XYZ file of C-alpha atoms in Angstrom:
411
model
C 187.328 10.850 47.960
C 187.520 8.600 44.668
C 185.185 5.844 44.259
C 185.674 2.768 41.679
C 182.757 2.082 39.859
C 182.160 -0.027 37.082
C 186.158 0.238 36.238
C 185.777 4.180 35.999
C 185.863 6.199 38.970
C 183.451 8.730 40.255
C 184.455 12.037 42.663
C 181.880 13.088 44.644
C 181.680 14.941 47.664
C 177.864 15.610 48.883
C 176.796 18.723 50.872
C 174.160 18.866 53.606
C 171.456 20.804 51.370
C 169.220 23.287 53.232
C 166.068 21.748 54.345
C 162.713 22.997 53.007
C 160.272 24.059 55.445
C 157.252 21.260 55.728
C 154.583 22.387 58.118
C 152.492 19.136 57.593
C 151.974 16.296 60.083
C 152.950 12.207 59.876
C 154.296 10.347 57.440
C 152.693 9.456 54.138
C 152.212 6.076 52.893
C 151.691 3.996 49.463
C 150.762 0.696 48.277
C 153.355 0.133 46.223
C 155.155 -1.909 48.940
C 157.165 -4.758 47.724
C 157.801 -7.628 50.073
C 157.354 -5.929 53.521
C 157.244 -9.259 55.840
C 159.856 -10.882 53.703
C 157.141 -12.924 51.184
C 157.892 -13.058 47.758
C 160.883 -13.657 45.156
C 163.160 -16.472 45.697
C 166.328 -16.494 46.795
C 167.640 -18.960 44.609
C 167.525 -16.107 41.983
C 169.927 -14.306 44.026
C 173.363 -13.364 43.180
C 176.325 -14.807 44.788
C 177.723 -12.268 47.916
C 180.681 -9.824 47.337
C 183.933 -10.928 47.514
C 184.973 -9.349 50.977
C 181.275 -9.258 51.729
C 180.819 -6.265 52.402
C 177.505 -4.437 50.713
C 176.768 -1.078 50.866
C 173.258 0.892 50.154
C 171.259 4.127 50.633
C 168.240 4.367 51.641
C 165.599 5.975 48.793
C 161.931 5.074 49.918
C 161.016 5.298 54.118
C 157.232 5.811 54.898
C 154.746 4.400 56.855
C 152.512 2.243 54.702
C 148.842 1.491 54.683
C 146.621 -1.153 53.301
C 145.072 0.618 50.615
C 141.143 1.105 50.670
C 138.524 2.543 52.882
C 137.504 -0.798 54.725
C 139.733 0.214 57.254
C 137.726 2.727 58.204
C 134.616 2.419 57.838
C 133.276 5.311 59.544
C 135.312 7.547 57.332
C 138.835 9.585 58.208
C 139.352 11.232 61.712
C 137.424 14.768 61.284
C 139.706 18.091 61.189
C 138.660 20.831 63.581
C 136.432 22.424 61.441
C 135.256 19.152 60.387
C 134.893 18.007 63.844
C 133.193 21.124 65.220
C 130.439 21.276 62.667
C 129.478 17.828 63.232
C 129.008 18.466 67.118
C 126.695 21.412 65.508
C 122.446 20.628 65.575
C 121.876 19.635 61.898
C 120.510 23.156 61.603
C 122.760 25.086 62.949
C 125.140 23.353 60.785
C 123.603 24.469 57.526
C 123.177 27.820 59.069
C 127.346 27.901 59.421
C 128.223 26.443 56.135
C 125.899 29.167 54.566
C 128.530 31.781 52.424
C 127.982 35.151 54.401
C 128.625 32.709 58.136
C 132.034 31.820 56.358
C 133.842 34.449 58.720
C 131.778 33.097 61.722
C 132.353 29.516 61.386
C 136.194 29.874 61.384
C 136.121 32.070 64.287
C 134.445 29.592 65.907
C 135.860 26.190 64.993
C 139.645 27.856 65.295
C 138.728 29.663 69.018
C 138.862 25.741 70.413
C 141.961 25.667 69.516
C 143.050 27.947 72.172
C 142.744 27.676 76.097
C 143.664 29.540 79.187
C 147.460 31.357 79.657
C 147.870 31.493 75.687
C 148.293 27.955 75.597
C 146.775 26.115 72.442
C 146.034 22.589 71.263
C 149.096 21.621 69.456
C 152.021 23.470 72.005
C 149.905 21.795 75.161
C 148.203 19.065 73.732
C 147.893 17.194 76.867
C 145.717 20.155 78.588
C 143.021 19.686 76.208
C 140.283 16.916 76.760
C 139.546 16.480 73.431
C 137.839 12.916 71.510
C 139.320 10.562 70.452
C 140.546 9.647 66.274
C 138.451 7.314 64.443
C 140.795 4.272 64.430
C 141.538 1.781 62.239
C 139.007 -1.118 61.886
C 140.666 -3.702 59.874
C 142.431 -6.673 61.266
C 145.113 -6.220 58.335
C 147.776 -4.455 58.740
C 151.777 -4.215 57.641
C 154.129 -4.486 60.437
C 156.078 -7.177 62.417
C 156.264 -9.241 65.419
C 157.520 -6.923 68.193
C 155.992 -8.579 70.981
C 159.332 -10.903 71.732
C 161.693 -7.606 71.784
C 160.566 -5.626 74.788
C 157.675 -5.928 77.578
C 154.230 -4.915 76.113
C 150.944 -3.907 76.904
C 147.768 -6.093 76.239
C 146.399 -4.848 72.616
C 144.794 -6.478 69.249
C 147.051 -7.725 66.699
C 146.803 -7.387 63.227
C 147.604 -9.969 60.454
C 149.795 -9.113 57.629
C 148.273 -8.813 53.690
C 150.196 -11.915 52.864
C 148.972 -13.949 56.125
C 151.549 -13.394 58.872
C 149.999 -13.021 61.984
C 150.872 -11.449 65.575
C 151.484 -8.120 63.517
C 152.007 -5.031 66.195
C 151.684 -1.749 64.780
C 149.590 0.139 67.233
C 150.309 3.580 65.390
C 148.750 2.121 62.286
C 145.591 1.638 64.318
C 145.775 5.347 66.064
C 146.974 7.070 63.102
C 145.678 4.869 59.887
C 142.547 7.086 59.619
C 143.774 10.633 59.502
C 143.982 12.177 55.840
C 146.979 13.322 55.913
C 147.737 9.351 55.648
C 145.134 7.806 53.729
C 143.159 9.792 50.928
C 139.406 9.886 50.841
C 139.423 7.194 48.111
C 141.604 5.053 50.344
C 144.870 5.574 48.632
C 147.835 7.083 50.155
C 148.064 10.056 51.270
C 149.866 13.172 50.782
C 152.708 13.068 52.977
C 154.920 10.488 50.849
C 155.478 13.431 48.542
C 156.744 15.813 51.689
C 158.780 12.445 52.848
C 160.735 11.639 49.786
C 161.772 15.725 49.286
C 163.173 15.647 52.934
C 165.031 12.829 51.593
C 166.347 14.350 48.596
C 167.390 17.194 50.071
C 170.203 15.474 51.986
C 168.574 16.308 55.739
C 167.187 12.810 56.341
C 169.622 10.411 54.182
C 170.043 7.308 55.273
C 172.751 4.396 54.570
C 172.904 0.456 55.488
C 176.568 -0.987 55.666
C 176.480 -4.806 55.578
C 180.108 -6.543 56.739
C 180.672 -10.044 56.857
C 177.697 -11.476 54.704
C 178.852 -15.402 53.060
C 175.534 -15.463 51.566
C 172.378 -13.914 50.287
C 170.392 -16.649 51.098
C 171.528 -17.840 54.618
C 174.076 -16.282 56.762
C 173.572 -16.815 60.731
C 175.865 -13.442 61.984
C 175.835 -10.316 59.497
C 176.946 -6.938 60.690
C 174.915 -4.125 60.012
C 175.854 -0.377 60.097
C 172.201 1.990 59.736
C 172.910 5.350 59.873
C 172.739 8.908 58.660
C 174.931 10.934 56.201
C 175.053 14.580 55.638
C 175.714 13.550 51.944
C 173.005 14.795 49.572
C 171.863 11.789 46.818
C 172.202 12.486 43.452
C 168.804 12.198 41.576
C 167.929 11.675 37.811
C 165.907 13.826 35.443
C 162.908 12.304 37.416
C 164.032 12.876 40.624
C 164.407 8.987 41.307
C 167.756 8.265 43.254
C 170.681 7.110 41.645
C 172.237 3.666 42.145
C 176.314 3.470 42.722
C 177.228 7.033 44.087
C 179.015 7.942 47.436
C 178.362 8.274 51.212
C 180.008 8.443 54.432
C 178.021 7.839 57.335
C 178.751 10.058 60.523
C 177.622 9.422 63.851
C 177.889 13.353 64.730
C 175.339 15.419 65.990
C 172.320 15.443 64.812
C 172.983 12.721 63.018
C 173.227 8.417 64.351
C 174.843 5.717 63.810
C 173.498 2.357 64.850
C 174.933 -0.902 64.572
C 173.394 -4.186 64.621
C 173.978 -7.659 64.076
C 171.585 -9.699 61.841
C 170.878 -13.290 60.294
C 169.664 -13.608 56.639
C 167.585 -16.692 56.283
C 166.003 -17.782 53.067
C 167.087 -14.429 51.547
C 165.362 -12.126 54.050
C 167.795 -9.890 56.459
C 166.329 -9.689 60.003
C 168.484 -8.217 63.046
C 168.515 -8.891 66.379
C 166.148 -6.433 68.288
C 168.600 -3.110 69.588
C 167.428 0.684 69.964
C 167.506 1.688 66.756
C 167.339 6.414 66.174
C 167.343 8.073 62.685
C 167.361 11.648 62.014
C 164.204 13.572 61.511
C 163.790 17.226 60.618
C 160.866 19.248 60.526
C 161.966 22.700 58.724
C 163.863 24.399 60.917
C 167.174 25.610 60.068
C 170.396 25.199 61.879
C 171.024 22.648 64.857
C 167.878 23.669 66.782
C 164.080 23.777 66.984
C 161.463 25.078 68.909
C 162.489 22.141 71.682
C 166.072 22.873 71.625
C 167.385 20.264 69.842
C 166.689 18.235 66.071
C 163.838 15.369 66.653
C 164.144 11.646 65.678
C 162.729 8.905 64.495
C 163.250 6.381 67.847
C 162.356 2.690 67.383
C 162.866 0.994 70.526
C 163.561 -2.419 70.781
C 163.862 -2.284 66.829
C 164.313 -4.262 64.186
C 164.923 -5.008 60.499
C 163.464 -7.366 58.336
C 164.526 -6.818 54.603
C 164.487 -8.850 51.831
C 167.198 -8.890 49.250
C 165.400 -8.554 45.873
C 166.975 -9.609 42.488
C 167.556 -5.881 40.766
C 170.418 -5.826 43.875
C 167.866 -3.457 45.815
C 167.010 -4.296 49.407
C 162.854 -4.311 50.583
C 160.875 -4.630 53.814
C 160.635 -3.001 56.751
C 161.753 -0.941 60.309
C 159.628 -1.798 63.234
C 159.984 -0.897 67.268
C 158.197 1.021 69.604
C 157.906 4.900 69.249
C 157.708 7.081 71.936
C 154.236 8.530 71.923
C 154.988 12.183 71.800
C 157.448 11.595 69.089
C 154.487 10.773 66.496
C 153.152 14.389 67.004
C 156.305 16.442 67.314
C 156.102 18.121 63.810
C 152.396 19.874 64.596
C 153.956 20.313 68.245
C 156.701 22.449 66.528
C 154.205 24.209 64.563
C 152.064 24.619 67.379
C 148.754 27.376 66.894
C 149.876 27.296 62.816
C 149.232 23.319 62.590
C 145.974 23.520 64.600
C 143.841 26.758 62.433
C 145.666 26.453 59.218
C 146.198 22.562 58.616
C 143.201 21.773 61.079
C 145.202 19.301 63.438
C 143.858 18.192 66.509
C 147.156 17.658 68.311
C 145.616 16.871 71.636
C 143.044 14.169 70.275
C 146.218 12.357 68.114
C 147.954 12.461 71.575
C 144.876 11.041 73.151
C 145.042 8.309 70.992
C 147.910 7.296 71.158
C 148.653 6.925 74.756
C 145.187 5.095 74.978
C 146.746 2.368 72.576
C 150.450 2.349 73.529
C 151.287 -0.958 73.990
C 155.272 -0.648 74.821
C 158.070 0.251 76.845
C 156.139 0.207 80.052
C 156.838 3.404 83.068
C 158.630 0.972 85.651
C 156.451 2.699 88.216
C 153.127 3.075 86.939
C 153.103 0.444 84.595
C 151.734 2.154 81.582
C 152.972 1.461 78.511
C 154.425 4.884 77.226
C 155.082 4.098 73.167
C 153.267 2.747 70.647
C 154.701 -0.372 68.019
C 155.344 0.650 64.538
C 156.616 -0.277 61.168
C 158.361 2.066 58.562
C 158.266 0.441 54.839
C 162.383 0.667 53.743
C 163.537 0.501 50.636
C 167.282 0.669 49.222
C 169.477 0.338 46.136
C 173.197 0.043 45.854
C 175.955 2.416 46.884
C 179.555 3.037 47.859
C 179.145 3.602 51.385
C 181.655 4.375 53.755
C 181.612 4.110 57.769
C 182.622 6.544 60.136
C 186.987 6.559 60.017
C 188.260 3.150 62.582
C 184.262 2.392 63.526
C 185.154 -1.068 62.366
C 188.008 -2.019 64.305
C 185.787 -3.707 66.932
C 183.019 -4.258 65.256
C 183.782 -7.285 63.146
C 185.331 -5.801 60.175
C 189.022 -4.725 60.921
C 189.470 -1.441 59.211
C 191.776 -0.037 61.111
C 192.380 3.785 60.780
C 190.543 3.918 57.255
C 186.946 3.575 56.961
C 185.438 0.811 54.917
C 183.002 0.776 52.139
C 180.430 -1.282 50.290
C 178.621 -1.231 47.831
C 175.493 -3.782 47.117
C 174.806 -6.199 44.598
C 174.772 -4.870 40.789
C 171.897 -7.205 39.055
């Protein structure tokens, strides 16, 4: 495959790269989080569309973002095991433990909760341990969007956004906003964004947004929109900071999706219609299987786009939708006993949590709501990107047997 680009052309053809293992839970976040709710630059500094409007970009920043400080929780982050045993301890007894020569002793007894009857443990069986509850999040500030008009909901709080939206849902900030692996002890982000990004670098997670059919960058009413996944790998600088203007074809073959969506962009912010919306997600393991039998995902039901287009030709904002609960603990799941007595995860009081907060996609016969609203901050910058071979024959953009490309606005 040849790509034009900037009157030269480029040949590049991407492998899947072998996925590092990551036996760490959730999904990092950062403040550095441009304009999530579609605040912010102007669109009158915007460029004008392409000619056959048709914009293509990959995906280079995807993590779940906090509002940085400790306010939110003000009775410090959720407790690991060991943390979380001592403190049930008598004040003495819990100098006694933390003593040197008890070292041995303590572990052997904080890590023996994490095992129960018929060798099952806390993070395999999660739901056959009665264990308390995470500290939540105690802020009414939060990132996210309006999901409540997409899909039926439970009754739960709302949060307002840090530039003043309000009727924010994100129920799994709330459960999850409070765990370290999340939100350092000085109430910056926490370690997982690292993990995040090298997943994406290495080609397992990529993802891609095909635009077709966009008049304008300021106001379109009906904009087609292509977010998927691509086995291609992205090509990094010295820094390891993704490269703008190189090649991807998006496939819609196992384990990887395809989703398309139709949109409006209005006052240059992209927001699509609310649709099912599942992304690839890998925790480690090799080939096309896991400890469940198949690759897991990221699910947003009932989900949703809001980005804004942002004069350096990138794209900014946000994912939201409802997540299935068990999907927000599958990586500690997969590493089952390992995640609970070497990282200290408390699989069944995360689980807890979240079902005691869900606040979507309601069981038709019990009427509990069985996932939990969520936003993912996006961020993208231009590429050639190609859809899966006579996908748009159909779909708005005639391509017939060849697949079309984009690629987004240069600034």
């Amino acid at each position: 495959m040849v790509t034009a680009f900037h009157g030269g052309a480029i040949r590049l053809r991407h492998k899947a790269a072998t996925v590092l293992a990551l036996g760490v839970f959730g999904i990092a976040s950062a403040a550095h989080l441009g304009a999530q709710d579609g605040a912010g630059e102007g669109s009158a500094r915007l460029p004008g569309p392409p000619a056959d409007g048709t914009m293509g970009f990959v995906v280079d920043q995807f993590y779940a973002p906090i509002v940085p400080g400790m306010d939110a929780c003000p009775e410090g982050l959720s407790p690991t095991m060991r943390e979380a045993y001592l403190e049930a301890r008598p004040p003495e007894e819990r100098t006694r433990l933390l003593r040197q020569e008890n070292e041995a002793e303590l572990k052997d007894r904080w890590q023996a909760e994490a095992f129960g009857p018929n060798g099952t443990n806390i993070c395999s069986q999660p739901d056959l341990f009665d264990r308390p509850l995470l500290r939540t999040v105690q802020s009414k500030v939060s990132w996210g969007l309006d999901l409540d008009g997409g899909a039926p909901s439970c009754t739960h709080e709302e949060f307002t956004s840090p530039s003043g939206e309000t009727g924010i849902d994100n129920q799994e900030y709330r459960a999850m906003g409070c765990l370290a692996q999340r939100r350092s002890r000085d109430g910056t982000e926490g370690e997982l964004v690292r993990g995040h990004r090298q997943f994406f670098a290495s080609g397992e997670w990529t993802q891609v947004l095909l635009l077709r059919g966009v008049d304008s960058l300021e106001n379109d009413p009906d904009v087609e929109v292509i977010y998927g996944n691509t086995p291609d790998r992205p090509a990094l600088d010295t820094k390891g900071q993704f490269l703008r203007g190189t090649s991807f074809t998006i496939s819609d073959v196992a384990p990887r999706n395809r989703n398309a969506l139709r949109g409006s962009i209005v006052d240059g912010v992209l927001i699509t219609r609310p649709a099912d919306i599942i992304l690839t997600q890998t925790w480690g393991q090799g080939g096309a299987r896991d400890i469940r039998g198949h690759r897991t995902k990221f699910t947003f039901r009932a989900g949703r786009l809001k980005l804004q287009f942002k004069p350096d030709g990138s794209l900014s904002g946000l994912i939201g939708g409802y997540r299935p609960v068990f999907e927000q603990i599958q990586s500690p799941a997969i590493g089952g006993l390992g995640a609970a007595v070497s990282a200290g995860i408390d699989c069944a009081s995360h689980l807890a949590t979240l079902k005691k907060l869900a606040d979507g996609i309601p069981d038709p016969k019990t009427g509990q709501c069985t996932a939990v609203s969520s936003a993912m901050q996006v961020n993208a910058i231009p590429a050639y990107v190609n859809d899966v071979a006579g996908a748009g024959a159909g779909a708005g953009a005639g391509a017939g047997a060849e697949a079309t490309s984009g690629q987004g606005m240069q600034p």
